[in-house]
Amino acid sequence: MLGFESDYMEGACQEILQRLMETNLHQVSGYGTDPYCESAKEKIRRECSCPDADIFFLTGGTQTNMIAIGAVLKPYEGVVAAETGHIGSHEAGAIEAGGHKVLTIPHHLGKISAAQLAEMLKTFWQDGNRSHMVFPGMVYISHPTEYGTLYTLEELENISQICRTYEIPLYLDGARLGYGLMSNQTDVSLPDIARLCDLFYIGGTKVGALCGEALVFTKKNMPAHFMTMVKQKGALLAKGRLLGVQFDTLFTDGLYYRLGRHGIEMAQALKEGLLKKGYELYLDSPTNQQFICLEDDQVERLRDKVAFSFWEKAGESHTVIRLATSWATREEEVNSLLSLF
Amino acid sequence: MLGFESDYMEGACQEILQRLMETNLHQVSGYGTDPYCESAKEKIRRECSCPDADIFFLTGGTQTNMIAIGAVLKPYEGVVAAETGHIGSHEAGAIEAGGHKVLTIPHHLGKISAAQLAEMLKTFWQDGNRSHMVFPGMVYISHPTEYGTLYTLEELENISQICRTYEIPLYLDGARLGYGLMSNQTDVSLPDIARLCDLFYIGGTKVGALCGEALVFTKKNMPAHFMTMVKQKGALLAKGRLLGVQFDTLFTDGLYYRLGRHGIEMAQALKEGLLKKGYELYLDSPTNQQFICLEDDQVERLRDKVAFSFWEKAGESHTVIRLATSWATREEEVNSLLSLF
Amino acid sequence: MLGFESDYMEGACQEILQRLMETNLHQVSGYGTDPYCESAKEKIRRECSCPDADIFFLTGGTQTNMIAIGAVLKPYEGVVAAETGHIGSHEAGAIEAGGHKVLTIPHHLGKISAAQLAEMLKTFWQDGNRSHMVFPGMVYISHPTEYGTLYTLEELENISQICRTYEIPLYLDGARLGYGLMSNQTDVSLPDIARLCDLFYIGGTKVGALCGEALVFTKKNMPAHFMTMVKQKGALLAKGRLLGVQFDTLFTDGLYYRLGRHGIEMAQALKEGLLKKGYELYLDSPTNQQFICLEDDQVERLRDKVAFSFWEKAGESHTVIRLATSWATREEEVNSLLSLF
Amino acid sequence: MLGFESDYMEGACQEILQRLMETNLHQVSGYGTDPYCESAKEKIRRECSCPDADIFFLTGGTQTNMIAIGAVLKPYEGVVAAETGHIGSHEAGAIEAGGHKVLTIPHHLGKISAAQLAEMLKTFWQDGNRSHMVFPGMVYISHPTEYGTLYTLEELENISQICRTYEIPLYLDGARLGYGLMSNQTDVSLPDIARLCDLFYIGGTKVGALCGEALVFTKKNMPAHFMTMVKQKGALLAKGRLLGVQFDTLFTDGLYYRLGRHGIEMAQALKEGLLKKGYELYLDSPTNQQFICLEDDQVERLRDKVAFSFWEKAGESHTVIRLATSWATREEEVNSLLSLF
């Protein structure tokens, strides 16, 4: 069985396991106050060219989203997101369970535009009934998006500008950021993201870690007593070292980028192979998630030999499926997969 | 520096790291649907003599408490606990953040009695104003307690009986259960707990795991769609294998018990050493947390050489400190510690 | 200044004030346990042909919606509504503040169709990722809608049928129900609503009361300890009589219907007058809210003489305004208003 | 049947009903933006000698408490209260349902002392584990208390001073404030309360109104977008005039004080009558709630002729009952009641 279902089908990259072994019996204090966390934070600050960044390690994406959004929003505020945004579709209502509405706007291949955002915010502030409405208090974008697409630097700058104008923070969900940063088709760097966003997270779970996301507040804007709020949401690991060691390793000697790059290369090989065989891609994804529209029959035949994700039905007889590569995908797996088409 | 501050100062026991390495590149499905989780659940069911148990793995104690309690209580209900219960004192208000009151009753060395509980429930149900009050909807106990003490089998049976009479579930917080089960001074087994409680958790974080707690519903009473509620609280790991592999290892060949037993033996050695030197213990703890009352001067002198926990002030000139052993404590560390007294 | 801004610009109908005076010094017990509440409930049960209905009086529409929805939904569920539904647009996020998502579907003049609903529910239940999504746990409709439109009996029956098939309750927001029931263009009666919905509310605030809505559970399905949940949300009036007396009066001698009928007649006169003068209505509303699209200039000129509601911009130079009649509108006011056109 | 069960057994004072009649058909805007609300606020500001006060009218005590506390506290904070405080005992967990813990301290006849409070706050801030605990973020006191007792001016000043020192707001629950202000045994005035508290509410429901409490922020500290938060909690009346007219009437020509004074005089007559007959009071209440401890037999005999409140059992054979007078109590009722003793 070939595994292209997701980018979290394996454990962790070898370097992380190795480092967990080496550090295992060092006695350190709990709750993220250990030296591994400190070292990891320092390295991330450097990579972001953001020496003042406040960083907090959490275990997963939904947890990070709900805690970051919940800690920043005021009770009368909601978060603006594309209707395809992960927080609004596949996080089981975590944002609402925390008391906040997700205010959706239409997407284009998973992205929103600065123009749409500006229109939405302007309309809200012109509405005479706005005191009976949920205030837009934050903008959420995914990069890469749920469709594998990426914002260009210009798009990001424009969205950031609108957020500055309306004085609401911009939050970027980087669950797959490693793949975004290392795409052939991006002009957006980590320092760009740190500069343009008020907060964002660097995904570990999908880029080589056992678990873990690094939440970065870039503008000296980590809410007061954030650790207590994390504890209150059941998200404070006693052995914070588990996250510290992992991120310290990921940001040593460019490992995070190498892992991301590998995933991208495997996705490129897959994409090119499919195109060469005459298949048409459902959309042109520059990252590690590839989408292809197949006849239902072919989808059924593949099911025995490949683990993939159902994406959506396309009319009566076709289905879009997602094939995800990752840091762990081997070249021979891509070749085996291609041989099935 | 000697480390007796807590039972979570190291990483994980060697067997767990080894198993994480061995299984690392097996491709498995996410969110706890993998074969390691299945195997771990089956082993736990067997150890509990509870073949129908529903089990869910979570990452930490506060998370487990808030999700278990929140999923079981109705909106108008609160959870009864000793005033020293972890949920009411050191979880940053996680239960209240989930909408529920912790209804406290006085403790005796961290424990509550069946008689107190019965009186409290009777008083509530006799109160003509009870529709304006929070309904007691669950009973929470810790075993071992926050003071290291243990319920006897008889005490547990009596508390369980009261809960049955009033038809409210009994929940046991087993953050340190391994040490409780292997104490020299207990007559309570894992099957006893499974029989007498409606739900409980087996602590991994403090007994040799990197992270992880196994929440056990013993009476076919796992709430419907529990996984979705876990997701909604940001507590569903994408790589559920991380927890599955760990618990599968802990419950293979009695590892969990051996780890617990080791912590107990170290605590016994410490206790006996202190008594031999003429120290009086603050309370007679049968588990891995030992408490001793010292003059403030001595506490200050120790601080340079030992990491320990402040417990509470005892009058003007004395302080109670906690010394915790664990699965990772080495005999020579206990001896070095004793030589400082 | 002519008042057509809303249907809650005056106090209460004379009969209610009179009855409040008459009963004022009778000493009764608090929190809705008084004889006026009992009598009002009995009358409502009779009008609904629903002898088993459980009824609870609350003070306002948003309060009623959030309490009803919050008490019925499970934590992992959300409520399905038209994107124009009041709960999703003009209640300041009250449903989300209670932890639940509003799952929107497109509207047609404020209404949803059974076909849309069936499609949405089918899609959800076929989605393999649904355990990561918010479950549709209730359907919310407004009748009259926010656009003044009404469901036909057939439409209601079809929606109700879908809800039965999927075993989720149907909730009808009747903030303006009196005007809906007395429209010339409706075939839906109060017993129809009680039969087809699982819960609904009869609006008092907009149909002649000082405040108050009657929440009706039609299928012996009032959640247990509902009163305690109402108290917990700060919605239990000490002097429940205030609501009991009002609804008892509204449902004595058909007063509620007479008030609704008057509002409808005034709206009809307004509508016909506008049509006669050659104006085109923005939509054909059969109830007490009338919408008209005017040039911006004309809107500005009206502003000095009439209080009305801004509805939405219509292109660069036009604006849709809402003119609401009510139980309190006088015929001469309608004539004066028409003379301004 | 004589009615001494509570101070909310009748409707409203005659002046309020009269004013509701007179203003009934004036067309005004909704949601508390009407001229009656404005006028009432201005009068309250004057009575409080607090020209900058921000005032919001709400319908009931629990609602006011939960909204005021919820809007002021940060997510990681709780509210300090006497263990007998209404918010912690008889509001069905409304504060916890809003996500916040009630941090209790022991009471003395319903009151807390500045010394207790200082000790509690000092202990918290000295606790090295406080980042795992709920932060004390507000102090709640009742005046009169649930036992009818009153703080002296000195006590209030001391408590206020502690709050200033620790920079947390002081909130006073004045559900029965009218009776407190007019007691023979008080040296605390409305301007004192406005000066010493950061927020408080003036109770209407129990002092002559149909419903309504006036929440007063005294230090330009009403949270931003408070109206939207009120709406979100379902507490914004469409016809805000209902509250405005009532408070405008209560604060015209000293009506609020006259109503309070009447309740006090009736309580004094009752108290003196009981003492004269040789009864001993359970506690010396200077306000409108009187408590007396009787043999159970006598309690049973009274039950046929008087509505009163059960307070608590006092040993095997005695019961404490509460007798409440109010603005509506007539002298002959007190005499009839006394004749039963």
PDB file of C-alpha atoms in Angstrom, chain D residues 135-281:
ATOM      1  CA  PHE D 135      -5.946  35.229  38.994  1.00  0.00           C
ATOM      2  CA  PRO D 136      -8.105  37.326  41.332  1.00  0.00           C
ATOM      3  CA  GLY D 137      -9.353  39.960  38.904  1.00  0.00           C
ATOM      4  CA  MET D 138     -12.237  41.620  40.720  1.00  0.00           C
ATOM      5  CA  VAL D 139     -13.792  41.798  44.181  1.00  0.00           C
ATOM      6  CA  TYR D 140     -17.533  41.283  44.562  1.00  0.00           C
ATOM      7  CA  ILE D 141     -19.466  42.351  47.632  1.00  0.00           C
ATOM      8  CA  SER D 142     -23.189  42.574  48.298  1.00  0.00           C
ATOM      9  CA  HIS D 143     -24.621  45.577  50.124  1.00  0.00           C
ATOM     10  CA  PRO D 144     -26.966  44.776  51.793  1.00  0.00           C
ATOM     11  CA  THR D 145     -25.585  41.260  51.956  1.00  0.00           C
ATOM     12  CA  GLU D 146     -27.548  38.052  51.545  1.00  0.00           C
ATOM     13  CA  TYR D 147     -27.948  38.202  55.382  1.00  0.00           C
ATOM     14  CA  GLY D 148     -29.339  41.702  55.318  1.00  0.00           C
ATOM     15  CA  THR D 149     -26.184  43.150  56.849  1.00  0.00           C
ATOM     16  CA  LEU D 150     -24.376  46.292  55.754  1.00  0.00           C
ATOM     17  CA  TYR D 151     -20.791  47.373  55.399  1.00  0.00           C
ATOM     18  CA  THR D 152     -19.800  50.444  57.383  1.00  0.00           C
ATOM     19  CA  LEU D 153     -18.190  53.313  55.537  1.00  0.00           C
ATOM     20  CA  GLU D 154     -14.878  52.451  57.161  1.00  0.00           C
ATOM     21  CA  GLU D 155     -15.130  48.831  56.091  1.00  0.00           C
ATOM     22  CA  LEU D 156     -15.942  49.859  52.538  1.00  0.00           C
ATOM     23  CA  GLU D 157     -13.054  52.313  52.467  1.00  0.00           C
ATOM     24  CA  ASN D 158     -10.656  49.658  53.668  1.00  0.00           C
ATOM     25  CA  ILE D 159     -11.816  47.120  51.113  1.00  0.00           C
ATOM     26  CA  SER D 160     -11.643  49.735  48.392  1.00  0.00           C
ATOM     27  CA  GLN D 161      -8.117  50.624  49.483  1.00  0.00           C
ATOM     28  CA  ILE D 162      -6.979  46.998  49.168  1.00  0.00           C
ATOM     29  CA  CYS D 163      -8.486  46.841  45.685  1.00  0.00           C
ATOM     30  CA  ARG D 164      -6.625  49.987  44.680  1.00  0.00           C
ATOM     31  CA  THR D 165      -3.386  48.587  46.059  1.00  0.00           C
ATOM     32  CA  TYR D 166      -3.761  45.404  44.046  1.00  0.00           C
ATOM     33  CA  GLU D 167      -5.249  47.249  41.072  1.00  0.00           C
ATOM     34  CA  ILE D 168      -8.375  45.164  40.804  1.00  0.00           C
ATOM     35  CA  PRO D 169     -11.854  46.633  40.512  1.00  0.00           C
ATOM     36  CA  LEU D 170     -14.376  46.577  43.340  1.00  0.00           C
ATOM     37  CA  TYR D 171     -17.920  45.631  42.330  1.00  0.00           C
ATOM     38  CA  LEU D 172     -20.915  46.084  44.611  1.00  0.00           C
ATOM     39  CA  ASP D 173     -24.123  44.119  44.098  1.00  0.00           C
ATOM     40  CA  GLY D 174     -26.890  46.476  45.166  1.00  0.00           C
ATOM     41  CA  ALA D 175     -29.897  44.272  44.468  1.00  0.00           C
ATOM     42  CA  ARG D 176     -31.432  45.702  47.670  1.00  0.00           C
ATOM     43  CA  LEU D 177     -29.465  48.939  47.738  1.00  0.00           C
ATOM     44  CA  GLY D 178     -32.530  51.092  48.426  1.00  0.00           C
ATOM     45  CA  TYR D 179     -33.042  49.309  51.742  1.00  0.00           C
ATOM     46  CA  GLY D 180     -29.349  49.594  52.563  1.00  0.00           C
ATOM     47  CA  LEU D 181     -29.199  53.314  51.890  1.00  0.00           C
ATOM     48  CA  MET D 182     -32.242  54.013  54.043  1.00  0.00           C
ATOM     49  CA  SER D 183     -31.349  51.838  57.010  1.00  0.00           C
ATOM     50  CA  ASN D 184     -31.198  53.541  60.391  1.00  0.00           C
ATOM     51  CA  GLN D 185     -27.846  51.923  60.933  1.00  0.00           C
ATOM     52  CA  THR D 186     -25.788  52.992  57.958  1.00  0.00           C
ATOM     53  CA  ASP D 187     -23.263  55.710  57.323  1.00  0.00           C
ATOM     54  CA  VAL D 188     -22.835  54.808  53.639  1.00  0.00           C
ATOM     55  CA  SER D 189     -24.379  57.029  50.945  1.00  0.00           C
ATOM     56  CA  LEU D 190     -24.774  56.582  47.220  1.00  0.00           C
ATOM     57  CA  PRO D 191     -21.910  59.013  46.509  1.00  0.00           C
ATOM     58  CA  ASP D 192     -19.724  57.000  48.899  1.00  0.00           C
ATOM     59  CA  ILE D 193     -20.441  53.860  46.925  1.00  0.00           C
ATOM     60  CA  ALA D 194     -19.784  55.593  43.622  1.00  0.00           C
ATOM     61  CA  ARG D 195     -16.500  56.926  44.981  1.00  0.00           C
ATOM     62  CA  LEU D 196     -15.283  53.663  46.520  1.00  0.00           C
ATOM     63  CA  CYS D 197     -16.445  51.147  43.930  1.00  0.00           C
ATOM     64  CA  ASP D 198     -15.372  50.827  40.316  1.00  0.00           C
ATOM     65  CA  LEU D 199     -18.755  49.500  39.352  1.00  0.00           C
ATOM     66  CA  PHE D 200     -21.969  48.655  41.172  1.00  0.00           C
ATOM     67  CA  TYR D 201     -25.625  48.267  40.474  1.00  0.00           C
ATOM     68  CA  ILE D 202     -28.688  49.928  41.888  1.00  0.00           C
ATOM     69  CA  GLY D 203     -31.409  47.332  42.255  1.00  0.00           C
ATOM     70  CA  GLY D 204     -34.821  48.128  40.889  1.00  0.00           C
ATOM     71  CA  THR D 205     -36.593  44.765  40.883  1.00  0.00           C
ATOM     72  CA  LYS D 206     -36.620  44.513  44.676  1.00  0.00           C
ATOM     73  CA  VAL D 207     -37.249  48.199  45.301  1.00  0.00           C
ATOM     74  CA  GLY D 208     -40.422  48.982  43.440  1.00  0.00           C
ATOM     75  CA  ALA D 209     -39.742  48.305  39.756  1.00  0.00           C
ATOM     76  CA  LEU D 210     -41.332  45.636  37.577  1.00  0.00           C
ATOM     77  CA  CYS D 211     -37.822  44.670  36.618  1.00  0.00           C
ATOM     78  CA  GLY D 212     -34.532  46.446  36.123  1.00  0.00           C
ATOM     79  CA  GLU D 213     -31.148  47.178  37.580  1.00  0.00           C
ATOM     80  CA  ALA D 214     -28.934  50.171  36.849  1.00  0.00           C
ATOM     81  CA  LEU D 215     -25.324  49.154  36.338  1.00  0.00           C
ATOM     82  CA  VAL D 216     -23.010  52.076  37.076  1.00  0.00           C
ATOM     83  CA  PHE D 217     -19.382  52.326  35.967  1.00  0.00           C
ATOM     84  CA  THR D 218     -17.894  55.078  38.069  1.00  0.00           C
ATOM     85  CA  LYS D 219     -14.391  55.559  36.730  1.00  0.00           C
ATOM     86  CA  LYS D 220     -14.866  56.021  32.987  1.00  0.00           C
ATOM     87  CA  ASN D 221     -14.313  52.301  32.875  1.00  0.00           C
ATOM     88  CA  MET D 222     -17.258  50.892  30.968  1.00  0.00           C
ATOM     89  CA  PRO D 223     -15.695  48.295  28.660  1.00  0.00           C
ATOM     90  CA  ALA D 224     -15.622  49.272  24.988  1.00  0.00           C
ATOM     91  CA  HIS D 225     -18.591  48.024  22.970  1.00  0.00           C
ATOM     92  CA  PHE D 226     -20.413  47.103  26.151  1.00  0.00           C
ATOM     93  CA  MET D 227     -23.774  47.344  24.355  1.00  0.00           C
ATOM     94  CA  THR D 228     -22.693  44.682  21.876  1.00  0.00           C
ATOM     95  CA  MET D 229     -21.669  42.392  24.715  1.00  0.00           C
ATOM     96  CA  VAL D 230     -25.054  42.956  26.357  1.00  0.00           C
ATOM     97  CA  LYS D 231     -26.741  42.074  23.065  1.00  0.00           C
ATOM     98  CA  GLN D 232     -24.567  38.971  22.764  1.00  0.00           C
ATOM     99  CA  LYS D 233     -25.778  37.787  26.155  1.00  0.00           C
ATOM    100  CA  GLY D 234     -29.406  38.232  25.134  1.00  0.00           C
ATOM    101  CA  ALA D 235     -29.852  41.079  27.596  1.00  0.00           C
ATOM    102  CA  LEU D 236     -30.576  44.045  25.351  1.00  0.00           C
ATOM    103  CA  LEU D 237     -34.278  44.947  25.479  1.00  0.00           C
ATOM    104  CA  ALA D 238     -35.706  46.177  22.183  1.00  0.00           C
ATOM    105  CA  LYS D 239     -37.944  48.477  24.213  1.00  0.00           C
ATOM    106  CA  GLY D 240     -35.228  49.856  26.435  1.00  0.00           C
ATOM    107  CA  ARG D 241     -37.757  52.494  27.430  1.00  0.00           C
ATOM    108  CA  LEU D 242     -39.270  49.954  29.828  1.00  0.00           C
ATOM    109  CA  LEU D 243     -36.168  50.288  31.989  1.00  0.00           C
ATOM    110  CA  GLY D 244     -35.570  53.957  31.268  1.00  0.00           C
ATOM    111  CA  VAL D 245     -39.043  55.044  32.295  1.00  0.00           C
ATOM    112  CA  GLN D 246     -38.825  53.035  35.502  1.00  0.00           C
ATOM    113  CA  PHE D 247     -35.465  54.367  36.642  1.00  0.00           C
ATOM    114  CA  ASP D 248     -36.374  57.869  35.580  1.00  0.00           C
ATOM    115  CA  THR D 249     -39.407  57.614  37.835  1.00  0.00           C
ATOM    116  CA  LEU D 250     -37.513  56.004  40.718  1.00  0.00           C
ATOM    117  CA  PHE D 251     -34.982  58.835  40.690  1.00  0.00           C
ATOM    118  CA  THR D 252     -37.549  61.620  40.432  1.00  0.00           C
ATOM    119  CA  ASP D 253     -38.438  63.394  43.666  1.00  0.00           C
ATOM    120  CA  GLY D 254     -36.596  60.863  45.784  1.00  0.00           C
ATOM    121  CA  LEU D 255     -39.023  58.016  45.096  1.00  0.00           C
ATOM    122  CA  TYR D 256     -36.314  55.342  45.301  1.00  0.00           C
ATOM    123  CA  TYR D 257     -35.384  56.497  48.795  1.00  0.00           C
ATOM    124  CA  ARG D 258     -39.006  56.732  49.955  1.00  0.00           C
ATOM    125  CA  LEU D 259     -39.653  53.180  48.794  1.00  0.00           C
ATOM    126  CA  GLY D 260     -36.518  51.973  50.556  1.00  0.00           C
ATOM    127  CA  ARG D 261     -37.417  53.873  53.702  1.00  0.00           C
ATOM    128  CA  HIS D 262     -40.849  52.303  53.785  1.00  0.00           C
ATOM    129  CA  GLY D 263     -39.397  48.822  53.592  1.00  0.00           C
ATOM    130  CA  ILE D 264     -37.026  49.674  56.447  1.00  0.00           C
ATOM    131  CA  GLU D 265     -39.813  51.073  58.631  1.00  0.00           C
ATOM    132  CA  MET D 266     -41.871  47.953  58.141  1.00  0.00           C
ATOM    133  CA  ALA D 267     -38.857  45.797  59.003  1.00  0.00           C
ATOM    134  CA  GLN D 268     -38.209  47.869  62.122  1.00  0.00           C
ATOM    135  CA  ALA D 269     -41.797  47.467  63.261  1.00  0.00           C
ATOM    136  CA  LEU D 270     -41.564  43.747  62.718  1.00  0.00           C
ATOM    137  CA  LYS D 271     -38.255  43.467  64.517  1.00  0.00           C
ATOM    138  CA  GLU D 272     -39.402  45.496  67.489  1.00  0.00           C
ATOM    139  CA  GLY D 273     -42.631  43.572  67.706  1.00  0.00           C
ATOM    140  CA  LEU D 274     -40.773  40.273  67.770  1.00  0.00           C
ATOM    141  CA  LEU D 275     -38.311  41.465  70.391  1.00  0.00           C
ATOM    142  CA  LYS D 276     -41.142  42.804  72.510  1.00  0.00           C
ATOM    143  CA  LYS D 277     -42.757  39.374  72.402  1.00  0.00           C
ATOM    144  CA  GLY D 278     -39.517  37.910  73.694  1.00  0.00           C
ATOM    145  CA  TYR D 279     -38.250  36.358  70.493  1.00  0.00           C
ATOM    146  CA  GLU D 280     -34.578  36.401  69.782  1.00  0.00           C
ATOM    147  CA  LEU D 281     -33.436  37.339  66.323  1.00  0.00           C
TER     148      LEU D 281
END
